[in-house]
PDB file of C-alpha atoms in Angstrom:
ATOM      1  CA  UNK A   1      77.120-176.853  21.118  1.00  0.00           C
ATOM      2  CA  UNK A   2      78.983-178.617  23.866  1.00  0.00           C
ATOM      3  CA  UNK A   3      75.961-179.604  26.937  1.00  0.00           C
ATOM      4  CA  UNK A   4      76.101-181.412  30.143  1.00  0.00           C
ATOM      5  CA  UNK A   5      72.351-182.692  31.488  1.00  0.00           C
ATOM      6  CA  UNK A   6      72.272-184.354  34.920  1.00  0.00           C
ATOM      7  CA  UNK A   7      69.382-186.296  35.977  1.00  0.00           C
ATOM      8  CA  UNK A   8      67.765-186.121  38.248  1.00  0.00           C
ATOM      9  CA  UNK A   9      67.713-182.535  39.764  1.00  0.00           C
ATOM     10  CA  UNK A  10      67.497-183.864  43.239  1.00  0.00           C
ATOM     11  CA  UNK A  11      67.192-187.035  45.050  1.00  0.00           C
ATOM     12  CA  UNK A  12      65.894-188.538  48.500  1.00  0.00           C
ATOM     13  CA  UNK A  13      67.838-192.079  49.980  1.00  0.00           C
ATOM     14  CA  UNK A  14      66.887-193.975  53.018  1.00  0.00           C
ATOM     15  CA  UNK A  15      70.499-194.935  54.525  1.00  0.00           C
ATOM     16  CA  UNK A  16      71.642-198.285  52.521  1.00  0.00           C
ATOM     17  CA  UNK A  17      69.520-197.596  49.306  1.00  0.00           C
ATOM     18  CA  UNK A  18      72.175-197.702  46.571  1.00  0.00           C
ATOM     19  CA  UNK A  19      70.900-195.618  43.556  1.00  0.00           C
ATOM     20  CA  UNK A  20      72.559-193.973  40.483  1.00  0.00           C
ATOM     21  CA  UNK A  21      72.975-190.023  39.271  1.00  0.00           C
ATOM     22  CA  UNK A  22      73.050-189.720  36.104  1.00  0.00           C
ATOM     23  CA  UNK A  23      75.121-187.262  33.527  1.00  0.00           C
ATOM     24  CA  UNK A  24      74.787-186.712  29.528  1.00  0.00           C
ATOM     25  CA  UNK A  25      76.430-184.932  27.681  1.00  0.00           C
ATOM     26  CA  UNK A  26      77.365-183.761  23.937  1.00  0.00           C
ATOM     27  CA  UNK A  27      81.116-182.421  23.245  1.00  0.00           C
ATOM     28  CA  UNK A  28      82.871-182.101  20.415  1.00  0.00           C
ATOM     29  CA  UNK A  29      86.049-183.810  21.290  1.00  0.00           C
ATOM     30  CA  UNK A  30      85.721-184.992  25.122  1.00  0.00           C
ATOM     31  CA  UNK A  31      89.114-185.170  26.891  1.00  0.00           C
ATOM     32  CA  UNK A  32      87.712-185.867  29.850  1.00  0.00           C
ATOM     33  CA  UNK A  33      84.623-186.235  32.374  1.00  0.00           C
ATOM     34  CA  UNK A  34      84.895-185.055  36.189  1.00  0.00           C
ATOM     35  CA  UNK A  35      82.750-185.353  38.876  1.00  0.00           C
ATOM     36  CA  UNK A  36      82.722-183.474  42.039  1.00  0.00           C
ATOM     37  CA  UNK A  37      80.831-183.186  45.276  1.00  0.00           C
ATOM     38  CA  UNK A  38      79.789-179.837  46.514  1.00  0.00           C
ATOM     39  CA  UNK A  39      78.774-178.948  50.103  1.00  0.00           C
ATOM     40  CA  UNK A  40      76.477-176.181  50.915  1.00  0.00           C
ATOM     41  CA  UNK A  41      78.046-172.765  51.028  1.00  0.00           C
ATOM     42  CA  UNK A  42      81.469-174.589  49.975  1.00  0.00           C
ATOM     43  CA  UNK A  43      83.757-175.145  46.399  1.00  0.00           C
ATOM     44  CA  UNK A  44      83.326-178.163  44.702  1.00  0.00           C
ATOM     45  CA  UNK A  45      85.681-180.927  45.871  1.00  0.00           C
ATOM     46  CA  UNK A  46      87.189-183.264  43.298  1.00  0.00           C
ATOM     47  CA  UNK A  47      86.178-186.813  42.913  1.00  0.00           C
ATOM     48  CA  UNK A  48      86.899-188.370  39.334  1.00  0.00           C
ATOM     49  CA  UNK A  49      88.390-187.743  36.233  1.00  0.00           C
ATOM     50  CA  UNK A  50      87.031-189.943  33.349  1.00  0.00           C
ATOM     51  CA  UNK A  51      88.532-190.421  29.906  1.00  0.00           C
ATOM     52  CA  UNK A  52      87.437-193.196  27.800  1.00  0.00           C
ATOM     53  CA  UNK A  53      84.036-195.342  27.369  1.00  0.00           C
ATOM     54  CA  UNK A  54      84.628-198.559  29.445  1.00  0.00           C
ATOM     55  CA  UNK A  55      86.509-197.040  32.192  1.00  0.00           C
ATOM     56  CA  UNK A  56      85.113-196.977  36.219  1.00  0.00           C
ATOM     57  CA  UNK A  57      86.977-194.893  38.996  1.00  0.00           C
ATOM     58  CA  UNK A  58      86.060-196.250  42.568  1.00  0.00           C
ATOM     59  CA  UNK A  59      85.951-194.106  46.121  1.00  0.00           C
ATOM     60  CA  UNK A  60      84.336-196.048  49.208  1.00  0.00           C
ATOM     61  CA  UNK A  61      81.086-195.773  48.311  1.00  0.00           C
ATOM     62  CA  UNK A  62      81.156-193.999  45.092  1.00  0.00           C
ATOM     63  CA  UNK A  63      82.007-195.669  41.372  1.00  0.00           C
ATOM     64  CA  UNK A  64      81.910-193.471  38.650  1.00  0.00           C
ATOM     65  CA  UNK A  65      81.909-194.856  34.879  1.00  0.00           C
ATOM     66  CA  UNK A  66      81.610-193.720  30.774  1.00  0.00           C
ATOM     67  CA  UNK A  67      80.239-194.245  28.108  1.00  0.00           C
ATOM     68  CA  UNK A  68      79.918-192.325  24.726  1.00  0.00           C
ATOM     69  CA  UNK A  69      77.021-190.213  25.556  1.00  0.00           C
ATOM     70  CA  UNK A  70      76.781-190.539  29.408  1.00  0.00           C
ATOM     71  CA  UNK A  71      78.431-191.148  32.427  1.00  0.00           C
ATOM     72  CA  UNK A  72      76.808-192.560  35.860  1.00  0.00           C
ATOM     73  CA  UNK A  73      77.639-192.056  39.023  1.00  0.00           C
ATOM     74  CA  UNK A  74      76.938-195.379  41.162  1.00  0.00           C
ATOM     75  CA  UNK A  75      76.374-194.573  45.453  1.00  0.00           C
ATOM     76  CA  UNK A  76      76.303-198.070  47.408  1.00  0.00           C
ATOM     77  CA  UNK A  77      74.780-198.011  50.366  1.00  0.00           C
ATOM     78  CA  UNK A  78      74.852-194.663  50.741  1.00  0.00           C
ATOM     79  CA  UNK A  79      75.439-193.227  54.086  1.00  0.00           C
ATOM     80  CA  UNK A  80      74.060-189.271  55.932  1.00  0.00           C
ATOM     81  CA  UNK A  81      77.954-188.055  55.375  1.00  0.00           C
ATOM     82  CA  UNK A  82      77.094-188.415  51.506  1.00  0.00           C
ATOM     83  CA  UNK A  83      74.221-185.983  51.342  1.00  0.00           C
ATOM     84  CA  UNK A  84      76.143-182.885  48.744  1.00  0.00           C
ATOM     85  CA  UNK A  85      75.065-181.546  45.549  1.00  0.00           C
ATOM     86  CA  UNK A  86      76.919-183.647  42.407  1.00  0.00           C
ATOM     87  CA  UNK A  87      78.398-181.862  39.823  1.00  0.00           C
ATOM     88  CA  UNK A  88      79.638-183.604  36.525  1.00  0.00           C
ATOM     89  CA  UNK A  89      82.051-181.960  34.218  1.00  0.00           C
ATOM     90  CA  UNK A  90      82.892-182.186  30.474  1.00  0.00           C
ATOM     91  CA  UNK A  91      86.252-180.809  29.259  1.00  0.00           C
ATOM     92  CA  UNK A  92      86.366-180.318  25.195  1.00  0.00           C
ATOM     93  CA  UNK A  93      88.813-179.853  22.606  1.00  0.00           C
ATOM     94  CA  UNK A  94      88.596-175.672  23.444  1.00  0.00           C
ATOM     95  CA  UNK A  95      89.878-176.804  27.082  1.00  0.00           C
ATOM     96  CA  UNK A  96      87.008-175.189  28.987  1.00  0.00           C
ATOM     97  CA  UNK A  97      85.002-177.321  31.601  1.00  0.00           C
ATOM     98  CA  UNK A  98      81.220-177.421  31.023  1.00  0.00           C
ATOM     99  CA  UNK A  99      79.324-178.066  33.983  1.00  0.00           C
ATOM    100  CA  UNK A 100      75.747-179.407  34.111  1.00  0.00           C
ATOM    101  CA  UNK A 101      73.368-177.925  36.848  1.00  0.00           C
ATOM    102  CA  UNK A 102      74.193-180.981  39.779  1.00  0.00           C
ATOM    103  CA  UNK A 103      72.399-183.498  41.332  1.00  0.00           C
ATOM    104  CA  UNK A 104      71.142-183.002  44.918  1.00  0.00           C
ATOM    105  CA  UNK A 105      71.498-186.121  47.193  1.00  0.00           C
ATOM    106  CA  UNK A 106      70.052-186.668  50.619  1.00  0.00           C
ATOM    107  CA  UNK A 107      70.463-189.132  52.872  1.00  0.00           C
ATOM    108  CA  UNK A 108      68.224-190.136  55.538  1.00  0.00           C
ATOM    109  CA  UNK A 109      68.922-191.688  58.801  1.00  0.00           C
TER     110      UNK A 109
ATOM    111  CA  UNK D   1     100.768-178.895  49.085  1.00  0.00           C
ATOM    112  CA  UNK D   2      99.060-176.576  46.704  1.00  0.00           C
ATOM    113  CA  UNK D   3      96.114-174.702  49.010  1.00  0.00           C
ATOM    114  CA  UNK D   4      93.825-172.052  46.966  1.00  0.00           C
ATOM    115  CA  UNK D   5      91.761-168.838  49.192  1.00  0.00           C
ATOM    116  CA  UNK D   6      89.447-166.466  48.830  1.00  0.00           C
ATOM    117  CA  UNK D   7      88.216-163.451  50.523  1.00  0.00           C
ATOM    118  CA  UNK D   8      86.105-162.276  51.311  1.00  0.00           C
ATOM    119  CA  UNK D   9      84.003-165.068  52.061  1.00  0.00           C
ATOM    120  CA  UNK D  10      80.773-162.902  52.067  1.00  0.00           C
ATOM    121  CA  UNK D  11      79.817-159.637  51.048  1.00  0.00           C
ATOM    122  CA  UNK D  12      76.369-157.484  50.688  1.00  0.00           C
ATOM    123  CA  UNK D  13      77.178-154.819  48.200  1.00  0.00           C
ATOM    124  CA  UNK D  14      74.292-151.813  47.314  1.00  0.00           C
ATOM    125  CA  UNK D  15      73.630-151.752  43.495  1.00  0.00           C
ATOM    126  CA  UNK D  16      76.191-149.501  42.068  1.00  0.00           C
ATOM    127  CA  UNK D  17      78.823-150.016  44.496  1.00  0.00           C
ATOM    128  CA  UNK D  18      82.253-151.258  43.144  1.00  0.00           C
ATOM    129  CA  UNK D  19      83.457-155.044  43.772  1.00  0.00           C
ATOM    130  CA  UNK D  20      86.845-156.038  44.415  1.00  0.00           C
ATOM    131  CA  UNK D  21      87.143-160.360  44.819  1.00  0.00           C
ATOM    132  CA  UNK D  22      90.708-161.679  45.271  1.00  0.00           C
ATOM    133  CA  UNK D  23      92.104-165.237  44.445  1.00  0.00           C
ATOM    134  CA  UNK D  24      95.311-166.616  46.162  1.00  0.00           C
ATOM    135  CA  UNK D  25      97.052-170.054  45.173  1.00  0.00           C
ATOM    136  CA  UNK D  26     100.190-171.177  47.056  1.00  0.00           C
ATOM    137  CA  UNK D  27     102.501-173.759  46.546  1.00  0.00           C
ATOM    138  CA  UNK D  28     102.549-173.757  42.773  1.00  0.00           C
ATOM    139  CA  UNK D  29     103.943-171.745  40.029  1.00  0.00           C
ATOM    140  CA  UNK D  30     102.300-170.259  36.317  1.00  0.00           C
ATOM    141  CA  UNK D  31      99.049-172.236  37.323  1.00  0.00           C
ATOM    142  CA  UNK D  32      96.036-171.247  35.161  1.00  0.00           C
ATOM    143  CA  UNK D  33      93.285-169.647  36.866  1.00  0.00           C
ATOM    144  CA  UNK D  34      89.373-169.670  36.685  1.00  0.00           C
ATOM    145  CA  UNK D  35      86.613-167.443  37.820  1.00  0.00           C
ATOM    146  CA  UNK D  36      83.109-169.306  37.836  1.00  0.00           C
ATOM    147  CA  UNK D  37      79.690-167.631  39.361  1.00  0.00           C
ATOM    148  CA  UNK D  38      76.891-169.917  40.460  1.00  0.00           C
ATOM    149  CA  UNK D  39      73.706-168.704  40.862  1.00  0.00           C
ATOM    150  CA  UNK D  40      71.040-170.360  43.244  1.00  0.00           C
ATOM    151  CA  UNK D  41      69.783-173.911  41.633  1.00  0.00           C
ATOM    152  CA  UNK D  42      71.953-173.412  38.617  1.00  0.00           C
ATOM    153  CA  UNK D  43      75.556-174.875  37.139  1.00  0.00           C
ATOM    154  CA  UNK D  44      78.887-173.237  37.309  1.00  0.00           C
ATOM    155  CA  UNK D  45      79.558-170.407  34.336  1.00  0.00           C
ATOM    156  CA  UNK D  46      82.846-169.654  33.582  1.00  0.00           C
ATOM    157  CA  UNK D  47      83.184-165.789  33.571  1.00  0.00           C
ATOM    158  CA  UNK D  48      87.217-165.475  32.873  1.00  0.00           C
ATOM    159  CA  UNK D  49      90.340-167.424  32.765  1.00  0.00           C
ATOM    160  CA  UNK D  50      93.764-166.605  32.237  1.00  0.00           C
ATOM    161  CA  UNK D  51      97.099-169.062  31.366  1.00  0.00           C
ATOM    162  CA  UNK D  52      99.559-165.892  32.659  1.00  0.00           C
ATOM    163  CA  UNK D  53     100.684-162.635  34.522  1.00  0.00           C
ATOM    164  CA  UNK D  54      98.287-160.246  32.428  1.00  0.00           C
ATOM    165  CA  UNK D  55      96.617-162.933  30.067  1.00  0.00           C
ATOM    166  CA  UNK D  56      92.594-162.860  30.548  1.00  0.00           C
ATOM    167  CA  UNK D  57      90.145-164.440  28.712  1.00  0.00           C
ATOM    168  CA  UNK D  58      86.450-163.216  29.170  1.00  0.00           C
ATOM    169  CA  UNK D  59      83.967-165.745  28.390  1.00  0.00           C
ATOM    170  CA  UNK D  60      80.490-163.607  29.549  1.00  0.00           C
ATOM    171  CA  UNK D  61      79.884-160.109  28.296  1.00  0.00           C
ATOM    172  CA  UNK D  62      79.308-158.383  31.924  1.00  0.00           C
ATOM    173  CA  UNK D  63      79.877-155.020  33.659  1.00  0.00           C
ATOM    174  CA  UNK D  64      82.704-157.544  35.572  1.00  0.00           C
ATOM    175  CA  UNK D  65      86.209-157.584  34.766  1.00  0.00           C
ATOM    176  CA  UNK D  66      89.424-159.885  36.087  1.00  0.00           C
ATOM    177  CA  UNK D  67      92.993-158.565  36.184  1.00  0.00           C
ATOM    178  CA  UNK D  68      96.328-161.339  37.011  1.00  0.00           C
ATOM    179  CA  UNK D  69      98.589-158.789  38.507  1.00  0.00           C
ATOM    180  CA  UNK D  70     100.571-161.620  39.974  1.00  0.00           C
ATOM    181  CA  UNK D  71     101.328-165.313  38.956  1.00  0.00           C
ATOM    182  CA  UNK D  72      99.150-166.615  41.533  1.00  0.00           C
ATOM    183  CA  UNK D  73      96.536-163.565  42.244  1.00  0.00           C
ATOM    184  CA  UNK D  74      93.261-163.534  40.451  1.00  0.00           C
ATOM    185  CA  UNK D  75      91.179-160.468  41.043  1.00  0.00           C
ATOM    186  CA  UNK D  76      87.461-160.195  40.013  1.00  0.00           C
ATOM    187  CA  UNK D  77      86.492-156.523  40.113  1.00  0.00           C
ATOM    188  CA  UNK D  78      83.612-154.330  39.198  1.00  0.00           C
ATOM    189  CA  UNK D  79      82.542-150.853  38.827  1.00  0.00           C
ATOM    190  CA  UNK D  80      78.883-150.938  39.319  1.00  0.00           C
ATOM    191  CA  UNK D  81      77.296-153.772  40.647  1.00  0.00           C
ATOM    192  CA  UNK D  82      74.215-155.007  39.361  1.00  0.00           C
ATOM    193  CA  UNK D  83      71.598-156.985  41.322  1.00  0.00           C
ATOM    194  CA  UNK D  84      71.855-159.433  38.779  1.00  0.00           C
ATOM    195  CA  UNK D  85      75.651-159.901  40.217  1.00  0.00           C
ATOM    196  CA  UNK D  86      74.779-161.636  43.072  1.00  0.00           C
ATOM    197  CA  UNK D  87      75.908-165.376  43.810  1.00  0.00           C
ATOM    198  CA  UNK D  88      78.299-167.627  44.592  1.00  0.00           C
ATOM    199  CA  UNK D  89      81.758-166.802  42.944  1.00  0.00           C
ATOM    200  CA  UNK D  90      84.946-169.673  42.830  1.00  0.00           C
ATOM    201  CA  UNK D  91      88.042-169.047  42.094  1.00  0.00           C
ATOM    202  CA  UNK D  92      89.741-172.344  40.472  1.00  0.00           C
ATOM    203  CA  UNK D  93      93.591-173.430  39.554  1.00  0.00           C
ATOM    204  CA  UNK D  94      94.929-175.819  37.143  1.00  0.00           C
ATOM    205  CA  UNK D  95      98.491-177.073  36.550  1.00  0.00           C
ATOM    206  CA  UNK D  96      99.450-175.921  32.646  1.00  0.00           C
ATOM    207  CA  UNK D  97      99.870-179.096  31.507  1.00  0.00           C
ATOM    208  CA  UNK D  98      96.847-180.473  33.948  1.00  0.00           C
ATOM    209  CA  UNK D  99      93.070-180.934  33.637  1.00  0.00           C
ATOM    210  CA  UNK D 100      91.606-181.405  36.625  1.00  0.00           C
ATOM    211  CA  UNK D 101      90.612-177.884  38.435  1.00  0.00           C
ATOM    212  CA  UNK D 102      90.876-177.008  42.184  1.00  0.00           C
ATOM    213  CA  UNK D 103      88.273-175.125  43.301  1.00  0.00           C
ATOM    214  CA  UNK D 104      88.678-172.084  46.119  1.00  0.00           C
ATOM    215  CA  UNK D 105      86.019-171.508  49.100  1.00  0.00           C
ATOM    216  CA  UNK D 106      83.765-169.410  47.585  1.00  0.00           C
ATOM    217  CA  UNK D 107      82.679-166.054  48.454  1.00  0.00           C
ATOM    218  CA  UNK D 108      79.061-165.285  48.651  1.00  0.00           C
ATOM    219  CA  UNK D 109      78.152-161.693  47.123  1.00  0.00           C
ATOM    220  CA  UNK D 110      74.727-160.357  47.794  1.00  0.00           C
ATOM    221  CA  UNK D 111      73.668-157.227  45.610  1.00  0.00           C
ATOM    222  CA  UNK D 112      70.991-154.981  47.690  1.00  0.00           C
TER     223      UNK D 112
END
């Protein structure tokens, strides 16, 4: 059964700590990974598509990458503005997009 | 520039009332379309999908239902609601050929 786990459910940064979010999954057939950042009350915005172990997307602050089994989402020196919920994506060889249950980030001052 | 909406963007509903949730897309054509629910704390399910005027896929046995009655309107309706129905529901839009989904506003549906 296709299953996306991110780790961990929610996390706490002082301004500048640079930490990691973490997503694992199981597909039969991955054609891709995506993450997106969701605002409270708001639809998920799109930040990366991933396709193949070895490959990194960069955004300001953000740099997603893949392996076989997981993918990581890497916040440098994170800033307020980045506090959202994280969502990570896994589309499979039936097309569908499983989502895992999101990461909360917040950033304090 | 493709630009997705929904509406409403909140809603209290008594149970057993009907729901009617509409889905726009503009500046595209044939896109496939998504409806997800989130519930509080939890991931994104996919409820329904369709790839075409009158082409719906239900993923979730439910008392909802979806209807394409246009190329680019999605509709999310349901007879009786159920308290169990409340959440946050997204509309979402693909290219055919594409992978990456757009995701609409939201609307927020209460069930009292």
């Amino acid at each position: 059964e296709d299953q996306v786990t991110q780790s961990p459910e929610a996390l706490r940064l002082q301004e500048g700590e640079s930490s990691s979010l973490n997503c694992s999954y199981t597909v039969s057939g991955l054609r891709g990974l995506f993450w997106y950042r969701q605002d409270p009350g708001k639809g998920p915005e799109f930040l990366f598509t991933l396709y193949s172990a070895g490959e990194e997307k960069e955004k300001e602050r953000l740099k997603a990458t893949l392996t076989k089994k997981e993918s990581f989402l890497h916040i440098t020196a994170p800033k307020p503005e980045d506090s959202a919920t994280y969502l990570c994506a896994v589309k499979s060889n039936t097309g569908k997009l499983i989502f895992g249950q999101g990461t909360t980030l917040q950033v304090k001052p | 520039s493709q630009t997705i909406h929904q509406w409403p963007a909140t809603l209290v509903q008594p149970v057993g009332s009907p729901l009617s949730l509409e889905c726009t897309v503009e500046g595209t054509s044939n896109p496939n379309l998504y409806w997800y629910r989130q519930a509080a704390g939890r991931g994104l399910q996919l409820l329904f999908y369709s790839v075409g005027i009158g082409q719906i896929s239900s993923e979730v046995p439910q008392n909802l239902s979806a209807s394409r009655p246009q190329d680019r309107q999605f509709i999310l309706s349901s007879k009786k609601l159920l308290l169990s129905d409340s959440g946050f529901y997204l509309c979402a839009w693909n290219p055919g050929q594409g992978a990456k989904q757009y995701f609409g506003p939201g609307t927020r549906l209460t069930v009292t």
